[in-house]
Short mmCIF file of C-alpha atoms in Angstrom, two decimals:
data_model
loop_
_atom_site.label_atom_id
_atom_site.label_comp_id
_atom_site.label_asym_id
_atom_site.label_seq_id
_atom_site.Cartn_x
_atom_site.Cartn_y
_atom_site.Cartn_z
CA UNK N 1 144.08 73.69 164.83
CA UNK N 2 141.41 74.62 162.58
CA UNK N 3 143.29 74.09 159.65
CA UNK N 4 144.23 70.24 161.10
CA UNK N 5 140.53 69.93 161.48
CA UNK N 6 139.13 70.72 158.25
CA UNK N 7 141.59 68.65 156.79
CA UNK N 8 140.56 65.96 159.30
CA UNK N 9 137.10 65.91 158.07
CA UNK N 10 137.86 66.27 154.68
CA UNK N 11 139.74 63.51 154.76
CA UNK N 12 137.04 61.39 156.39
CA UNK N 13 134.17 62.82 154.11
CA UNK N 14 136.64 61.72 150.72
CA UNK N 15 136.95 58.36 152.53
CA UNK N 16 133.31 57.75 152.94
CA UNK N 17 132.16 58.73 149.53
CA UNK N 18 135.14 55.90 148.59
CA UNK N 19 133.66 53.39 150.65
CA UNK N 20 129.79 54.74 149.30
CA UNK N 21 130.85 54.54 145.63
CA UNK N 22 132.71 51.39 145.85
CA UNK N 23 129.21 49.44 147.35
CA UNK N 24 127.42 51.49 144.82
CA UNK N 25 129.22 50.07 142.22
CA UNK N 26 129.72 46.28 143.49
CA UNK N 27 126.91 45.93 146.14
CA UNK N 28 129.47 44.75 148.42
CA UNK N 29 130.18 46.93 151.78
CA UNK N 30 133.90 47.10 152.94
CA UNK N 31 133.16 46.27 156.37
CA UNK N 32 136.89 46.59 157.27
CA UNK N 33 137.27 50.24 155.73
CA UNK N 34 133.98 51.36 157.71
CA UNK N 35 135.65 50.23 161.25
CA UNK N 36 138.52 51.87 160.15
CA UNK N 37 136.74 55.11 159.68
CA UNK N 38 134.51 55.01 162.64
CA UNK N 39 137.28 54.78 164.84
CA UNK N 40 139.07 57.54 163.24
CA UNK N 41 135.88 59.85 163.17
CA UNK N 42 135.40 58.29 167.10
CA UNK N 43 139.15 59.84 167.72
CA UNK N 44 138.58 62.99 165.71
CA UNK N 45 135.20 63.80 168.17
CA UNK N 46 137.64 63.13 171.72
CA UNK N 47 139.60 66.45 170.69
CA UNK N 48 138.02 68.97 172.51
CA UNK N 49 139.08 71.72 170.49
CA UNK N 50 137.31 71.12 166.90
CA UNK N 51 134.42 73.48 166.47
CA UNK N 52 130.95 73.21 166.53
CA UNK N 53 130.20 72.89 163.18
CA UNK N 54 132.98 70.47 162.80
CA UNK N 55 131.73 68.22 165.61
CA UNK N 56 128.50 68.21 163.90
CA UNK N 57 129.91 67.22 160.69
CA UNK N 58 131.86 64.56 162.35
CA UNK N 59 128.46 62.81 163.92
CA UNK N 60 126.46 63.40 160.53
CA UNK N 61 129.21 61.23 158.67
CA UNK N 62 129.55 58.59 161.35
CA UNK N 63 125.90 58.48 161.10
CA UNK N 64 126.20 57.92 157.78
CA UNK N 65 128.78 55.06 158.19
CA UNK N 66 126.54 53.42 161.04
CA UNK N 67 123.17 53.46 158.58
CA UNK N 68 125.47 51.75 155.47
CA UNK N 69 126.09 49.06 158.10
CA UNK N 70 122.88 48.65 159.00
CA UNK N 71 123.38 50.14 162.79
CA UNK N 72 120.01 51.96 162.52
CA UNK N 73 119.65 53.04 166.05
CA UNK N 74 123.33 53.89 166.57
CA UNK N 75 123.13 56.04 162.81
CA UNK N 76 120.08 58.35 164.29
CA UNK N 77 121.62 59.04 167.52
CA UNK N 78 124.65 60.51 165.79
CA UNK N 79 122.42 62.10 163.16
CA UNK N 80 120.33 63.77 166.43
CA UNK N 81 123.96 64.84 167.88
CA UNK N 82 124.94 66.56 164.72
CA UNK N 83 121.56 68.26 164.70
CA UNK N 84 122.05 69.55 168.53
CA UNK N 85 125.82 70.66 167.04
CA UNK N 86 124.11 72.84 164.56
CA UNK N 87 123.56 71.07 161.52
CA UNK N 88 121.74 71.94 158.62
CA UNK N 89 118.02 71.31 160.17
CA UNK N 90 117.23 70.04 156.91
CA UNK N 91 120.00 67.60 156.16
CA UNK N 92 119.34 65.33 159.55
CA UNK N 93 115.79 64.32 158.60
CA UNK N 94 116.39 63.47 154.97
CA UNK N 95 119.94 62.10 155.93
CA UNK N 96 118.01 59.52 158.82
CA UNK N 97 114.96 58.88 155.84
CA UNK N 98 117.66 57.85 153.29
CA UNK N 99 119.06 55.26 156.24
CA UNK N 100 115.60 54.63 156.77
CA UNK N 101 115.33 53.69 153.05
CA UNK N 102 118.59 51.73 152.65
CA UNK N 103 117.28 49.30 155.61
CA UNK N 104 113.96 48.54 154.93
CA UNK N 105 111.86 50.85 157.25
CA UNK N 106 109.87 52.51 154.54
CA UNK N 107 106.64 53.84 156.74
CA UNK N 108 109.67 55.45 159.28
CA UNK N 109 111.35 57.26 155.99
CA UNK N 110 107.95 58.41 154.93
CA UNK N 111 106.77 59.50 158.16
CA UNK N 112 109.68 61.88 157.75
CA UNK N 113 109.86 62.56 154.30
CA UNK N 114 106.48 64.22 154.73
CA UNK N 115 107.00 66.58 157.57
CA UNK N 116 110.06 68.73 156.08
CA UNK N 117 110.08 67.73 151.82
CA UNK N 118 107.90 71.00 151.85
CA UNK N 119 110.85 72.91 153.02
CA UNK N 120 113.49 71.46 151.30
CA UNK N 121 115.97 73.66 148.89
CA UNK N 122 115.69 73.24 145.18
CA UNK N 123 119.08 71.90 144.34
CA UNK N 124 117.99 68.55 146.08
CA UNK N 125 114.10 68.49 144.36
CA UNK N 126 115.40 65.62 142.41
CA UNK N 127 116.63 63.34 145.20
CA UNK N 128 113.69 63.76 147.44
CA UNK N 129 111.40 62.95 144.64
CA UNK N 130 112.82 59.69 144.32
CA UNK N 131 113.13 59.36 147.80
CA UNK N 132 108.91 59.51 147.48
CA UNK N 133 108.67 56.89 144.97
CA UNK N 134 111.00 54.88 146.69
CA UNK N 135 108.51 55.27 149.85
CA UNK N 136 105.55 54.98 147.94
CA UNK N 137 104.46 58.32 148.15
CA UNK N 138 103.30 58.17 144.52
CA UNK N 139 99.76 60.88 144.53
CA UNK N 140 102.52 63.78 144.83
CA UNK N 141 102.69 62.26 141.14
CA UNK N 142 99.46 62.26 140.63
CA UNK N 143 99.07 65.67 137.99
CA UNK N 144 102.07 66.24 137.16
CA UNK N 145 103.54 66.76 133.34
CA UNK N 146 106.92 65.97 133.96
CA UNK N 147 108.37 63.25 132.52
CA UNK N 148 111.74 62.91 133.66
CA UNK N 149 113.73 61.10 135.33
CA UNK N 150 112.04 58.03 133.98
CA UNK N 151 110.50 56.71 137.22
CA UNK N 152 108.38 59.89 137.16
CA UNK N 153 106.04 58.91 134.60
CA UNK N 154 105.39 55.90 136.60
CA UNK N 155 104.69 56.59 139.51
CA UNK N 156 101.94 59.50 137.55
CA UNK N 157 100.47 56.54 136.61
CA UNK N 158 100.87 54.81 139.81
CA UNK N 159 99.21 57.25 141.52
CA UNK N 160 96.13 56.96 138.37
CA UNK N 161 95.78 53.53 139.20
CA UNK N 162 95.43 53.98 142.70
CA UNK N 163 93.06 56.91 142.98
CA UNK N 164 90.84 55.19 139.80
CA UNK N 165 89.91 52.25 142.62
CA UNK N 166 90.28 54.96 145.42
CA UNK N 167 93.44 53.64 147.77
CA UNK N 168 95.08 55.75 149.43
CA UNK N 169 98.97 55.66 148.93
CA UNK N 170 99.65 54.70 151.99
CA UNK N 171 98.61 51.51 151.28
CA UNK N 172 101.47 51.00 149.02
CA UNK N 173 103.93 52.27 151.27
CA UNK N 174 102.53 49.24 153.88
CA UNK N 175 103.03 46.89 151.56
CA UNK N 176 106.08 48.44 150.91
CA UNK N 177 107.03 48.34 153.87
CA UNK N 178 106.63 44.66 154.88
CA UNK N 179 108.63 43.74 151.48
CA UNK N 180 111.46 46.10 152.35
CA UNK N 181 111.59 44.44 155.53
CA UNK N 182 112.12 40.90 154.76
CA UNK N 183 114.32 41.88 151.81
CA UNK N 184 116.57 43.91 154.09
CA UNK N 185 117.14 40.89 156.60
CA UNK N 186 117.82 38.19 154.22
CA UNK N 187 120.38 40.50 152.16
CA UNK N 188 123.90 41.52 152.78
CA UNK N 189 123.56 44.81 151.57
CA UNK N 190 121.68 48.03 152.03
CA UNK N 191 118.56 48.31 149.95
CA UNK N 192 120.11 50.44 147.02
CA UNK N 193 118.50 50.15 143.68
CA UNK N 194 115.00 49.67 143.10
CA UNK N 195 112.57 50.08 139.46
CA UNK N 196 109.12 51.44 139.47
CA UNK N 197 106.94 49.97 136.47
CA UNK N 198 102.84 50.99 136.42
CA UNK N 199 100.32 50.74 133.27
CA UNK N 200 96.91 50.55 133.61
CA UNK N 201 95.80 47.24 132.61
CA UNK N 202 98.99 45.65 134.06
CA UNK N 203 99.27 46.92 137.87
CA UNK N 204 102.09 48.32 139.35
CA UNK N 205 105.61 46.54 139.54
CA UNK N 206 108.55 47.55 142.60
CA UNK N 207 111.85 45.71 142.12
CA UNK N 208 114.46 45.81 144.19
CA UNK N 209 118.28 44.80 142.71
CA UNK N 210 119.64 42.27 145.32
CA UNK N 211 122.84 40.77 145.10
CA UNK N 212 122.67 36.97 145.53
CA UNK N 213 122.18 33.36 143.56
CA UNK N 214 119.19 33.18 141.59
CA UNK N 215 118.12 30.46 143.68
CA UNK N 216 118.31 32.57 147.05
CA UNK N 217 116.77 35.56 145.11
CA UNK N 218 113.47 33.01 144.53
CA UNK N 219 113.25 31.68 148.05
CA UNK N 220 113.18 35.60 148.89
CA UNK N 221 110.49 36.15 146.68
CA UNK N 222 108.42 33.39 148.30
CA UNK N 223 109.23 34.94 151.77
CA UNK N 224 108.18 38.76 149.92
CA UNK N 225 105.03 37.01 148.81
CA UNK N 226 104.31 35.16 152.18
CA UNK N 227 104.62 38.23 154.63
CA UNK N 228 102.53 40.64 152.32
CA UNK N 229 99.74 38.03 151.74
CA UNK N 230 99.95 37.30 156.03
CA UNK N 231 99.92 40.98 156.68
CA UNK N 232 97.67 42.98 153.81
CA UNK N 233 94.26 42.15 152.27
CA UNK N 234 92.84 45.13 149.78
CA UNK N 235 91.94 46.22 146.80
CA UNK N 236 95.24 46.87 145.98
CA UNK N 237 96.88 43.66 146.41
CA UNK N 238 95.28 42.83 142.80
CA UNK N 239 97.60 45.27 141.32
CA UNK N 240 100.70 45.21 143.18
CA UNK N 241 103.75 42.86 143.00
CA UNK N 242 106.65 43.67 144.83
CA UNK N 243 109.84 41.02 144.24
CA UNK N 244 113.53 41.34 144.14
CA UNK N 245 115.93 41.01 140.99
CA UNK N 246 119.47 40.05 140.57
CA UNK N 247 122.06 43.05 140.40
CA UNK N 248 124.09 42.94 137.66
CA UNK N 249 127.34 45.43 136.84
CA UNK N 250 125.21 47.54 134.39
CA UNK N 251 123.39 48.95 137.47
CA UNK N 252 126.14 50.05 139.09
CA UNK N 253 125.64 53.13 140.31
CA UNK N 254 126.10 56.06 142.19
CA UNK N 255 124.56 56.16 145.61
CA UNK N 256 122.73 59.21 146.02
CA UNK N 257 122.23 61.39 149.48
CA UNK N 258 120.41 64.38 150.43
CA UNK N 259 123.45 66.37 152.11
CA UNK N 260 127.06 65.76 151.70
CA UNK N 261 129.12 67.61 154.41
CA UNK N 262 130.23 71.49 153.46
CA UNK N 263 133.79 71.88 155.26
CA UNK N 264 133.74 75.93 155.75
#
C-alpha cells in the first residue's frame, strides 16, 4: 500500500509541474488537465489507508491546483488541511502567499510573507526575495550590495526613492495591490511575470506580462490607472506607474514555488 501511494502522489506531483510548466511557458491554463487531476487527487484522499504525510501532500498539491485556477478560498482550505496533516509549517504560508500573488491579493501575500520569511531555510532565499519585490516589500532592499538577480538592484533603488521622500513601503504594496486586482479579473491567467524598473529621476516602473490583444491590454491600463487614482492620493503616486505588457514567447518561463512536495 505504501508503495501504491507514493507512486500515487508522484504521479500527481509530475502531472502538476506538467500542467505548471506548460502555463509557464504559453500563459494558457489547461483547464481540462486540472479537473482531471483534482478528481484523481479527490479519489487518492477517500482511501483511508495513505499516511499522514501522504494525505498532507495530497491537500498541499490540490491546493496548488485550486490557486492556478483561481479557486482562492477552496486553495487555502486545502493548504490549512495539509498543515493540520503535518506539513512542512513553512511550506503552507509561502505556498498560500505565492496563490496570493498569482491572483492579485498582494497586501494578503505580504501580510504573510512577513510573519515567517524570517524563518525560512536558505535553499529558498532566492524565491522569497522575489516574492518581496513582487509584494512591494522593497526597504528589505534598502542597504543591500547585492546585485543579482537583476530585479535586486531595483528594488535597492526602489526602496532609495521611497525613503528619500519618506513613504513607507507599504504604500507601494497598496497601490500594488489595487493594480493586481483589476489586472487579475480582467485576465485569463494567473498573474505570473512581472518587471521591476526604479532610477532616481525617473520613478519606479511595475509591469505585469498579460496575455491578450494590444487593444484589451490598453483598456486595462485605463482601468489600472482609474482604480489607483479613485483609491490612492500621496506622495508617491508622482513616482509610481503600474501597467500591464503583452507576453510574448521570449518570457516564457518557469513558474517558480516555495515547496515542491518531498515523497519519503
Amino acid at each position: 500500500m505504501q508503495l501504491q501511494a507514493k507512486s500515487a502522489i508522484a504521479e500527481i506531483f509530475e502531472e502538476r509541474r506538467r500542467i505548471r510548466n506548460c502555463l509557464a511557458e504559453s500563459y494558457v491554463l489547461d483547464e481540462v488537465a486540472s479537473e482531471r487531476l483534482k478528481k484523481r487527487v479527490l479519489k487518492e484522499l477517500q482511501d483511508p489507508a495513505i499516511s499522514s504525510s501522504h494525505r498532507a501532500a495530497l491537500h498541499h498539491e490540490l491546493g496548488a491546483i485550486l490557486g492556478t485556477q483561481g479557486r482562492v478560498e477552496e486553495a487555502i482550505d486545502h493548504f490549512s488541511k495539509a498543515e493540520h496533516w503535518g506539513f512542512d509549517r513553512i511550506a503552507v504560508p509561502f505556498s498560500i502567499a505565492f496563490v496570493y500573488l498569482s491572483n492579485g491579493r498582494v497586501l494578503d501575500a505580504r501580510s504573510l510573507i512577513e510573519k515567517v520569511y524570517r524563518d525560512a531555510p536558505e535553499n529558498i532565499l532566492d524565491l522569497i526575495k522575489a516574492h518581496q519585490a513582487q509584494a512591494g516589500m522593497v526597504g528589505v532592499f534598502l542597504d543591500t550590495t547585492e546585485t543579482k538577480p537583476p530585479f535586486i538592484g531595483d528594488c535597492s533603488e526602489a526602496a532609495r526613492i521611497l525613503a528619500s521622500r519618506g513613504i513607507d513601503d507599504i504604500e507601494l504594496t497598496k497601490r500594488l495591490d489595487t493594480a493586481c486586482s483589476v489586472i487579475r479579473r480582467w485576465i485569463n491567467h494567473p498573474i505570473l511575470g512581472f518587471k521591476i524598473f526604479a532610477q532616481e529621476g525617473e520613478g519606479i516602473l511595475y509591469r505585469y506580462l498579460v496575455k491578450a490583444p494590444i487593444e484589451d491590454l490598453m483598456a486595462l491600463n485605463t482601468k489600472i490607472l482609474d482604480a489607483l487614482m479613485d483609491c490612492h492620493d500621496g506622495p508617491l503616486d508622482r513616482e509610481l506607474s503600474i501597467c500591464v505588457t503583452p507576453w510574448a514567447p521570449e518570457d516564457a518561463g518557469d513558474v517558480q514555488e516555495a515547496y515542491r512536495v518531498r515523497i519519503s
